Amino acid sequence: MVKRFTSYADFKYRLGIRLRHIYYHNLYSHLYPAYTMRMIKQLPREWELIRLPLTTRRTPTNIFIETTNRCNLKCIMCSRSHFDHVLGSMDMTTFLKLKPLFARAKMVHMHGCGEPLFNKHFLEMVRTVKNEGSQVNFNSNFTLLNQEMARELIDLQVDSITVSLDGATEETYAAIRRGAHLDQVIHNIQLMNEEKKKQRSTKPHMGVEFVAMKRNIHELSAVIRLIKQYDMEWIDVFHVIIFGESLKDETLFLYPGIMRRAFEEARQAAAENGIRCTLPSENPTTFIHEWEPGNDQSEQLSNLVRDMEHTFSSDKVCFEPWRTIYVQWNGDIFPCCYWSRNMGNLSSSSFLDIWNNAEYKDLRQCISTGNLPDNCQNCPMLQEKRLVQLKYEKQNGGLRAVRDKIVCSQY
């Protein structure tokens, strides 16, 4: 069980890498001044992530802000289609309480369980973050974009936008993204590209997110070839999360042969078209929400979940309580998007008071000693990290090397 990562040796190793980066970039500081300063500012955090203190003076470097949980679509795999949500949009008063955090953040992700462009203050929020010097990205179904929005997003130099695109044909796409049409999304991608050319801007960089299911996996390679035509740079593929009965037959873990073939074809298509392709693990992981083995007719799926619970019973790694926050539209603060209990609310407490309150200290204590809370036991992000451990251990042998690999991969 991992209680503390080796401190001095690991610290010297990572510090050496950082100092070399700074040295070489100082040689070209006239070209990369902002990057060099960011590297220097990150050095104290390197040490903090090794020590894993219960109280941290460092504010989070990854900030997720749910600007709204409203949406104009009703996608079949979204939690909004399976559970009742109290709907709302973040106001500027709540948003500005986060402003002191933006200057030290590496990235502000301005999306959550909803369509970001649905919030009437969205562009003003982006402007606030960019004025503080942080990078901004967001995910969008891209159906609400218009020419004025496109121009402003380019003027603000938004760093990246990920468009949700789960099919290469209208039939498949519209059946998943209910309320949207593929040609509408393609038109808006073209609109953004035209505005970028007019303004001679490389930003925002654009890519695609694809939720892999039985019903659409046969179109994954076609999606890769499609987005190449519109200057998209990457595709991130995720397994569908089983939020309810209607999705239980969609998980690709029940069809490993189909999944392996589709992923191999996707790798080949991405290589041929120069698209950066990130595929999820082909090993079973627990992407299941409020579902227990035995509550379902599918014996195969029940056995699969039991196997997963056995496979992932050993140590797992997480740094989120030290470096990440997820802020819901109403001001509730969470350590990540998978945690179910809020740590405090911005309407009644300042962020810094929440960041080091008793709830956060208890969570950091549990994580740093390897005693994962119930909320963390089936976290798909931890499952993926554990799969990296298992794969690396099998290839190279030796748990020490495995843990070094995991730690270094977090930075």
GROMACS .gro file of C-alpha atoms in nm:
model
  411
    1MET     CA    1   0.000   0.000   0.000
    2VAL     CA    2   0.136   0.343  -0.096
    3LYS     CA    3   0.147   0.568   0.212
    4ARG     CA    4   0.399   0.829   0.094
    5PHE     CA    5   0.591   0.850  -0.228
    6THR     CA    6   0.968   0.844  -0.184
    7SER     CA    7   1.053   1.205  -0.124
    8TYR     CA    8   1.414   1.314  -0.155
    9ALA     CA    9   1.531   1.092  -0.444
   10ASP     CA   10   1.213   1.142  -0.640
   11PHE     CA   11   1.219   1.513  -0.566
   12LYS     CA   12   1.579   1.548  -0.692
   13TYR     CA   13   1.494   1.355  -1.008
   14ARG     CA   14   1.191   1.565  -1.095
   15LEU     CA   15   1.359   1.886  -0.983
   16GLY     CA   16   1.649   1.811  -1.216
   17ILE     CA   17   1.411   1.768  -1.508
   18ARG     CA   18   1.235   2.095  -1.426
   19LEU     CA   19   1.562   2.286  -1.386
   20ARG     CA   20   1.687   2.156  -1.720
   21HIS     CA   21   1.364   2.272  -1.881
   22ILE     CA   22   1.408   2.615  -1.725
   23TYR     CA   23   1.776   2.633  -1.833
   24TYR     CA   24   1.706   2.555  -2.195
   25HIS     CA   25   1.405   2.780  -2.210
   26ASN     CA   26   1.602   3.062  -2.048
   27LEU     CA   27   1.837   3.043  -2.345
   28TYR     CA   28   1.536   3.136  -2.554
   29SER     CA   29   1.351   3.344  -2.297
   30HIS     CA   30   1.279   3.613  -2.553
   31LEU     CA   31   1.071   3.353  -2.736
   32TYR     CA   32   0.922   3.169  -2.436
   33PRO     CA   33   0.904   3.414  -2.140
   34ALA     CA   34   0.559   3.305  -2.021
   35TYR     CA   35   0.649   2.935  -2.032
   36THR     CA   36   0.974   2.992  -1.838
   37MET     CA   37   0.794   3.180  -1.562
   38ARG     CA   38   0.530   2.908  -1.536
   39MET     CA   39   0.804   2.647  -1.493
   40ILE     CA   40   0.962   2.845  -1.208
   41LYS     CA   41   0.628   2.894  -1.034
   42GLN     CA   42   0.553   2.521  -1.052
   43LEU     CA   43   0.864   2.413  -0.856
   44PRO     CA   44   0.707   2.453  -0.507
   45ARG     CA   45   0.410   2.244  -0.619
   46GLU     CA   46   0.643   1.961  -0.725
   47TRP     CA   47   0.758   1.931  -0.366
   48GLU     CA   48   0.406   1.963  -0.226
   49LEU     CA   49   0.273   1.678  -0.440
   50ILE     CA   50   0.544   1.455  -0.298
   51ARG     CA   51   0.477   1.547   0.065
   52LEU     CA   52   0.096   1.544   0.027
   53PRO     CA   53   0.028   1.776   0.323
   54LEU     CA   54  -0.314   1.793   0.484
   55THR     CA   55  -0.313   2.173   0.462
   56THR     CA   56  -0.190   2.330   0.140
   57ARG     CA   57  -0.097   2.691   0.071
   58ARG     CA   58  -0.105   2.627  -0.305
   59THR     CA   59  -0.427   2.698  -0.487
   60PRO     CA   60  -0.547   2.441  -0.746
   61THR     CA   61  -0.383   2.432  -1.088
   62ASN     CA   62  -0.674   2.259  -1.264
   63ILE     CA   63  -1.009   2.431  -1.223
   64PHE     CA   64  -1.333   2.290  -1.362
   65ILE     CA   65  -1.623   2.535  -1.365
   66GLU     CA   66  -1.972   2.418  -1.448
   67THR     CA   67  -2.103   2.742  -1.598
   68THR     CA   68  -2.442   2.575  -1.637
   69ASN     CA   69  -2.603   2.233  -1.614
   70ARG     CA   70  -2.873   2.331  -1.863
   71CYS     CA   71  -2.855   2.194  -2.215
   72ASN     CA   72  -3.044   2.218  -2.542
   73LEU     CA   73  -3.001   1.845  -2.611
   74LYS     CA   74  -3.101   1.522  -2.438
   75CYS     CA   75  -2.819   1.280  -2.514
   76ILE     CA   76  -2.884   0.916  -2.436
   77MET     CA   77  -2.562   0.866  -2.234
   78CYS     CA   78  -2.580   1.187  -2.028
   79SER     CA   79  -2.664   1.173  -1.658
   80ARG     CA   80  -2.925   1.445  -1.724
   81SER     CA   81  -3.126   1.187  -1.918
   82HIS     CA   82  -3.124   0.940  -1.629
   83PHE     CA   83  -3.140   1.146  -1.309
   84ASP     CA   84  -3.326   1.454  -1.191
   85HIS     CA   85  -3.103   1.761  -1.166
   86VAL     CA   86  -3.179   2.099  -1.012
   87LEU     CA   87  -3.113   2.312  -1.319
   88GLY     CA   88  -2.943   2.648  -1.320
   89SER     CA   89  -2.661   2.865  -1.454
   90MET     CA   90  -2.374   3.028  -1.267
   91ASP     CA   91  -2.407   3.404  -1.215
   92MET     CA   92  -2.117   3.648  -1.231
   93THR     CA   93  -2.125   3.711  -0.855
   94THR     CA   94  -2.044   3.345  -0.786
   95PHE     CA   95  -1.796   3.325  -1.072
   96LEU     CA   96  -1.595   3.628  -0.959
   97LYS     CA   97  -1.533   3.464  -0.620
   98LEU     CA   98  -1.301   3.229  -0.810
   99LYS     CA   99  -1.109   3.509  -0.981
  100PRO     CA  100  -0.812   3.505  -0.735
  101LEU     CA  101  -0.741   3.145  -0.840
  102PHE     CA  102  -0.704   3.203  -1.213
  103ALA     CA  103  -0.358   3.363  -1.219
  104ARG     CA  104  -0.192   3.049  -1.078
  105ALA     CA  105  -0.404   2.795  -1.264
  106LYS     CA  106  -0.255   2.595  -1.549
  107MET     CA  107  -0.593   2.545  -1.710
  108VAL     CA  108  -0.949   2.651  -1.645
  109HIS     CA  109  -1.196   2.402  -1.792
  110MET     CA  110  -1.522   2.586  -1.841
  111HIS     CA  111  -1.769   2.300  -1.876
  112GLY     CA  112  -1.958   2.052  -1.664
  113CYS     CA  113  -2.289   1.872  -1.685
  114GLY     CA  114  -2.444   2.103  -1.943
  115GLU     CA  115  -2.377   2.309  -2.256
  116PRO     CA  116  -2.141   2.601  -2.167
  117LEU     CA  117  -2.270   2.828  -2.445
  118PHE     CA  118  -2.614   2.811  -2.280
  119ASN     CA  119  -2.494   3.055  -2.011
  120LYS     CA  120  -2.552   3.415  -2.121
  121HIS     CA  121  -2.243   3.525  -1.924
  122PHE     CA  122  -2.013   3.266  -2.079
  123LEU     CA  123  -1.807   3.502  -2.296
  124GLU     CA  124  -1.768   3.747  -2.008
  125MET     CA  125  -1.645   3.462  -1.789
  126VAL     CA  126  -1.392   3.356  -2.051
  127ARG     CA  127  -1.268   3.715  -2.079
  128THR     CA  128  -1.217   3.731  -1.701
  129VAL     CA  129  -1.007   3.414  -1.698
  130LYS     CA  130  -0.796   3.514  -2.000
  131ASN     CA  131  -0.727   3.856  -1.849
  132GLU     CA  132  -0.574   3.675  -1.551
  133GLY     CA  133  -0.336   3.488  -1.781
  134SER     CA  134  -0.467   3.133  -1.753
  135GLN     CA  135  -0.541   2.895  -2.037
  136VAL     CA  136  -0.906   2.817  -2.114
  137ASN     CA  137  -1.073   2.521  -2.274
  138PHE     CA  138  -1.425   2.387  -2.289
  139ASN     CA  139  -1.631   2.104  -2.431
  140SER     CA  140  -1.940   2.182  -2.638
  141ASN     CA  141  -2.200   2.013  -2.855
  142PHE     CA  142  -2.137   2.315  -3.086
  143THR     CA  143  -2.500   2.352  -3.189
  144LEU     CA  144  -2.544   2.700  -3.036
  145LEU     CA  145  -2.242   2.864  -3.193
  146ASN     CA  146  -2.300   3.164  -3.420
  147GLN     CA  147  -2.068   3.395  -3.610
  148GLU     CA  148  -2.054   3.659  -3.337
  149MET     CA  149  -1.962   3.399  -3.076
  150ALA     CA  150  -1.696   3.252  -3.303
  151ARG     CA  151  -1.534   3.592  -3.355
  152GLU     CA  152  -1.532   3.667  -2.985
  153LEU     CA  153  -1.386   3.329  -2.888
  154ILE     CA  154  -1.105   3.389  -3.135
  155ASP     CA  155  -1.053   3.747  -3.012
  156LEU     CA  156  -1.026   3.615  -2.657
  157GLN     CA  157  -0.774   3.353  -2.774
  158VAL     CA  158  -0.952   3.059  -2.612
  159ASP     CA  159  -0.688   2.787  -2.613
  160SER     CA  160  -0.889   2.481  -2.711
  161ILE     CA  161  -1.242   2.359  -2.778
  162THR     CA  162  -1.349   1.995  -2.782
  163VAL     CA  163  -1.660   1.922  -2.986
  164SER     CA  164  -1.883   1.627  -2.894
  165LEU     CA  165  -1.917   1.411  -3.205
  166ASP     CA  166  -2.039   1.054  -3.160
  167GLY     CA  167  -2.110   0.949  -3.516
  168ALA     CA  168  -2.006   1.004  -3.878
  169THR     CA  169  -2.358   0.972  -4.018
  170GLU     CA  170  -2.673   1.170  -3.942
  171GLU     CA  171  -2.861   0.854  -3.843
  172THR     CA  172  -2.612   0.750  -3.576
  173TYR     CA  173  -2.532   1.098  -3.450
  174ALA     CA  174  -2.895   1.218  -3.420
  175ALA     CA  175  -3.001   0.899  -3.240
  176ILE     CA  176  -2.738   0.964  -2.971
  177ARG     CA  177  -2.738   1.344  -2.953
  178ARG     CA  178  -3.113   1.382  -2.946
  179GLY     CA  179  -3.216   1.726  -3.067
  180ALA     CA  180  -2.906   1.788  -3.280
  181HIS     CA  181  -2.815   1.731  -3.644
  182LEU     CA  182  -2.473   1.642  -3.778
  183ASP     CA  183  -2.481   1.893  -4.066
  184GLN     CA  184  -2.551   2.173  -3.815
  185VAL     CA  185  -2.240   2.085  -3.613
  186ILE     CA  186  -2.023   2.052  -3.925
  187HIS     CA  187  -2.148   2.391  -4.044
  188ASN     CA  188  -2.046   2.551  -3.712
  189ILE     CA  189  -1.702   2.388  -3.725
  190GLN     CA  190  -1.657   2.534  -4.072
  191LEU     CA  191  -1.777   2.871  -3.943
  192MET     CA  192  -1.510   2.869  -3.672
  193ASN     CA  193  -1.241   2.768  -3.920
  194GLU     CA  194  -1.337   3.048  -4.159
  195GLU     CA  195  -1.322   3.307  -3.880
  196LYS     CA  196  -0.982   3.177  -3.769
  197LYS     CA  197  -0.851   3.220  -4.124
  198LYS     CA  198  -0.992   3.572  -4.147
  199GLN     CA  199  -0.821   3.669  -3.823
  200ARG     CA  200  -0.508   3.466  -3.903
  201SER     CA  201  -0.533   3.287  -3.571
  202THR     CA  202  -0.430   2.934  -3.477
  203LYS     CA  203  -0.654   2.945  -3.170
  204PRO     CA  204  -0.874   2.797  -3.054
  205HIS     CA  205  -0.722   2.457  -3.130
  206MET     CA  206  -1.006   2.215  -3.195
  207GLY     CA  207  -1.065   1.846  -3.146
  208VAL     CA  208  -1.340   1.594  -3.088
  209GLU     CA  209  -1.474   1.381  -2.803
  210PHE     CA  210  -1.632   1.047  -2.894
  211VAL     CA  211  -1.831   0.838  -2.643
  212ALA     CA  212  -1.779   0.478  -2.753
  213MET     CA  213  -2.082   0.248  -2.746
  214LYS     CA  214  -2.196  -0.064  -2.924
  215ARG     CA  215  -2.427   0.143  -3.145
  216ASN     CA  216  -2.157   0.379  -3.278
  217ILE     CA  217  -1.819   0.208  -3.247
  218HIS     CA  218  -1.832   0.098  -3.612
  219GLU     CA  219  -1.814   0.466  -3.713
  220LEU     CA  220  -1.511   0.561  -3.502
  221SER     CA  221  -1.262   0.540  -3.790
  222ALA     CA  222  -1.503   0.728  -4.016
  223VAL     CA  223  -1.525   1.008  -3.758
  224ILE     CA  224  -1.146   1.035  -3.761
  225ARG     CA  225  -1.141   1.067  -4.139
  226LEU     CA  226  -1.430   1.316  -4.124
  227ILE     CA  227  -1.266   1.554  -3.876
  228LYS     CA  228  -0.945   1.556  -4.079
  229GLN     CA  229  -1.139   1.738  -4.352
  230TYR     CA  230  -1.216   2.021  -4.107
  231ASP     CA  231  -0.868   2.072  -3.957
  232MET     CA  232  -0.948   1.912  -3.623
  233GLU     CA  233  -0.635   1.809  -3.434
  234TRP     CA  234  -0.735   1.530  -3.197
  235ILE     CA  235  -0.998   1.282  -3.093
  236ASP     CA  236  -1.048   1.166  -2.734
  237VAL     CA  237  -1.244   0.843  -2.701
  238PHE     CA  238  -1.423   0.749  -2.378
  239HIS     CA  239  -1.621   0.445  -2.267
  240VAL     CA  240  -1.988   0.510  -2.202
  241ILE     CA  241  -2.074   0.534  -1.832
  242ILE     CA  242  -2.358   0.300  -1.743
  243PHE     CA  243  -2.599   0.537  -1.570
  244GLY     CA  244  -2.899   0.309  -1.608
  245GLU     CA  245  -3.061   0.001  -1.754
  246SER     CA  246  -3.089   0.145  -2.104
  247LEU     CA  247  -2.709   0.169  -2.131
  248LYS     CA  248  -2.607  -0.167  -1.987
  249ASP     CA  249  -2.588  -0.336  -2.328
  250GLU     CA  250  -2.390  -0.046  -2.478
  251THR     CA  251  -2.063  -0.100  -2.288
  252LEU     CA  252  -1.791  -0.234  -2.517
  253PHE     CA  253  -1.651  -0.450  -2.241
  254LEU     CA  254  -1.923  -0.699  -2.330
  255TYR     CA  255  -1.791  -0.711  -2.688
  256PRO     CA  256  -1.410  -0.725  -2.653
  257GLY     CA  257  -1.352  -0.852  -3.007
  258ILE     CA  258  -1.549  -0.567  -3.164
  259MET     CA  259  -1.376  -0.318  -2.935
  260ARG     CA  260  -1.023  -0.435  -3.019
  261ARG     CA  261  -1.087  -0.429  -3.394
  262ALA     CA  262  -1.244  -0.084  -3.381
  263PHE     CA  263  -0.961   0.060  -3.170
  264GLU     CA  264  -0.697  -0.088  -3.401
  265GLU     CA  265  -0.872   0.058  -3.706
  266ALA     CA  266  -0.892   0.393  -3.525
  267ARG     CA  267  -0.520   0.391  -3.451
  268GLN     CA  268  -0.447   0.322  -3.815
  269ALA     CA  269  -0.688   0.590  -3.939
  270ALA     CA  270  -0.544   0.844  -3.695
  271ALA     CA  271  -0.187   0.768  -3.805
  272GLU     CA  272  -0.279   0.799  -4.173
  273ASN     CA  273  -0.458   1.131  -4.121
  274GLY     CA  274  -0.227   1.293  -3.867
  275ILE     CA  275  -0.491   1.303  -3.593
  276ARG     CA  276  -0.385   1.269  -3.230
  277CYS     CA  277  -0.598   0.982  -3.099
  278THR     CA  278  -0.646   0.897  -2.732
  279LEU     CA  279  -0.820   0.565  -2.675
  280PRO     CA  280  -0.948   0.430  -2.343
  281SER     CA  281  -0.829   0.108  -2.187
  282GLU     CA  282  -0.941  -0.219  -2.341
  283ASN     CA  283  -0.949  -0.377  -1.995
  284PRO     CA  284  -1.271  -0.369  -1.792
  285THR     CA  285  -1.307  -0.069  -1.561
  286THR     CA  286  -1.596   0.030  -1.341
  287PHE     CA  287  -1.790   0.287  -1.542
  288ILE     CA  288  -2.107   0.207  -1.352
  289HIS     CA  289  -2.313   0.451  -1.145
  290GLU     CA  290  -2.548   0.326  -0.873
  291TRP     CA  291  -2.565  -0.021  -1.020
  292GLU     CA  292  -2.481  -0.341  -0.836
  293PRO     CA  293  -2.416  -0.696  -0.961
  294GLY     CA  294  -2.726  -0.909  -0.928
  295ASN     CA  295  -2.971  -0.623  -0.984
  296ASP     CA  296  -2.979  -0.692  -1.354
  297GLN     CA  297  -3.077  -0.972  -1.591
  298SER     CA  298  -2.733  -0.971  -1.757
  299GLU     CA  299  -2.528  -1.245  -1.592
  300GLN     CA  300  -2.233  -1.157  -1.816
  301LEU     CA  301  -2.229  -0.797  -1.696
  302SER     CA  302  -2.271  -0.902  -1.333
  303ASN     CA  303  -1.971  -1.134  -1.359
  304LEU     CA  304  -1.773  -0.861  -1.529
  305VAL     CA  305  -1.835  -0.620  -1.241
  306ARG     CA  306  -1.738  -0.882  -0.983
  307ASP     CA  307  -1.412  -0.942  -1.171
  308MET     CA  308  -1.345  -0.568  -1.178
  309GLU     CA  309  -1.399  -0.535  -0.805
  310HIS     CA  310  -1.146  -0.813  -0.750
  311THR     CA  311  -0.892  -0.675  -0.997
  312PHE     CA  312  -0.884  -0.322  -0.857
  313SER     CA  313  -0.867  -0.397  -0.485
  314SER     CA  314  -0.506  -0.284  -0.438
  315ASP     CA  315  -0.337   0.056  -0.415
  316LYS     CA  316  -0.446   0.343  -0.636
  317VAL     CA  317  -0.311   0.690  -0.691
  318CYS     CA  318  -0.484   1.030  -0.682
  319PHE     CA  319  -0.358   1.389  -0.652
  320GLU     CA  320  -0.688   1.566  -0.718
  321PRO     CA  321  -0.747   1.699  -0.361
  322TRP     CA  322  -0.418   1.891  -0.391
  323ARG     CA  323  -0.442   2.026  -0.743
  324THR     CA  324  -0.800   2.019  -0.878
  325ILE     CA  325  -1.141   2.162  -0.796
  326TYR     CA  326  -1.478   2.115  -0.961
  327VAL     CA  327  -1.724   2.401  -0.906
  328GLN     CA  328  -2.091   2.345  -0.977
  329TRP     CA  329  -2.312   2.623  -1.112
  330ASN     CA  330  -2.454   2.698  -0.766
  331GLY     CA  331  -2.112   2.744  -0.603
  332ASP     CA  332  -2.074   2.398  -0.451
  333ILE     CA  333  -1.706   2.290  -0.439
  334PHE     CA  334  -1.598   1.933  -0.509
  335PRO     CA  335  -1.247   1.782  -0.523
  336CYS     CA  336  -1.330   1.625  -0.859
  337CYS     CA  337  -1.628   1.553  -1.084
  338TYR     CA  338  -1.676   1.201  -0.939
  339TRP     CA  339  -1.707   1.308  -0.574
  340SER     CA  340  -2.069   1.315  -0.455
  341ARG     CA  341  -2.051   1.532  -0.138
  342ASN     CA  342  -1.972   1.902  -0.163
  343MET     CA  343  -1.685   2.036   0.048
  344GLY     CA  344  -1.848   2.376   0.092
  345ASN     CA  345  -2.029   2.651  -0.097
  346LEU     CA  346  -1.899   2.985  -0.218
  347SER     CA  347  -2.213   3.163  -0.102
  348SER     CA  348  -2.133   3.094   0.264
  349SER     CA  349  -1.751   3.058   0.269
  350SER     CA  350  -1.449   3.189   0.083
  351PHE     CA  351  -1.266   2.944  -0.138
  352LEU     CA  352  -0.952   2.944   0.079
  353ASP     CA  353  -1.160   2.858   0.387
  354ILE     CA  354  -1.314   2.565   0.199
  355TRP     CA  355  -0.981   2.454   0.049
  356ASN     CA  356  -0.833   2.374   0.390
  357ASN     CA  357  -1.143   2.294   0.593
  358ALA     CA  358  -1.197   1.977   0.796
  359GLU     CA  359  -1.362   1.792   0.506
  360TYR     CA  360  -1.065   1.854   0.275
  361LYS     CA  361  -0.814   1.758   0.546
  362ASP     CA  362  -0.998   1.432   0.612
  363LEU     CA  363  -1.003   1.350   0.240
  364ARG     CA  364  -0.631   1.426   0.198
  365GLN     CA  365  -0.553   1.216   0.503
  366CYS     CA  366  -0.745   0.919   0.357
  367ILE     CA  367  -0.584   0.952   0.014
  368SER     CA  368  -0.228   1.001   0.141
  369THR     CA  369  -0.249   0.693   0.366
  370GLY     CA  370  -0.411   0.475   0.099
  371ASN     CA  371  -0.747   0.446   0.280
  372LEU     CA  372  -0.971   0.542  -0.009
  373PRO     CA  373  -1.314   0.679   0.090
  374ASP     CA  374  -1.626   0.507  -0.042
  375ASN     CA  375  -1.667   0.778  -0.306
  376CYS     CA  376  -1.329   0.681  -0.455
  377GLN     CA  377  -1.363   0.305  -0.464
  378ASN     CA  378  -1.513   0.285  -0.813
  379CYS     CA  379  -1.365   0.601  -0.963
  380PRO     CA  380  -1.295   0.534  -1.333
  381MET     CA  381  -0.994   0.768  -1.326
  382LEU     CA  382  -0.835   0.564  -1.049
  383GLN     CA  383  -0.920   0.248  -1.237
  384GLU     CA  384  -0.734   0.378  -1.542
  385LYS     CA  385  -0.431   0.464  -1.329
  386ARG     CA  386  -0.438   0.117  -1.178
  387LEU     CA  387  -0.449  -0.035  -1.527
  388VAL     CA  388  -0.136   0.161  -1.618
  389GLN     CA  389   0.027   0.012  -1.309
  390LEU     CA  390  -0.068  -0.343  -1.398
  391LYS     CA  391   0.047  -0.308  -1.759
  392TYR     CA  392   0.378  -0.149  -1.668
  393GLU     CA  393   0.445  -0.404  -1.396
  394LYS     CA  394   0.380  -0.691  -1.633
  395GLN     CA  395   0.615  -0.552  -1.895
  396ASN     CA  396   0.904  -0.452  -1.671
  397GLY     CA  397   0.856  -0.624  -1.340
  398GLY     CA  398   0.898  -0.460  -1.004
  399LEU     CA  399   0.644  -0.252  -0.819
  400ARG     CA  400   0.896   0.026  -0.752
  401ALA     CA  401   0.926   0.104  -1.121
  402VAL     CA  402   0.548   0.094  -1.151
  403ARG     CA  403   0.498   0.357  -0.883
  404ASP     CA  404   0.762   0.584  -1.034
  405LYS     CA  405   0.583   0.555  -1.364
  406ILE     CA  406   0.251   0.650  -1.208
  407VAL     CA  407   0.392   0.946  -1.014
  408CYS     CA  408   0.579   1.093  -1.311
  409SER     CA  409   0.278   1.054  -1.539
  410GLN     CA  410   0.077   1.291  -1.322
  411TYR     CA  411   0.280   1.604  -1.400
   0.00000   0.00000   0.00000
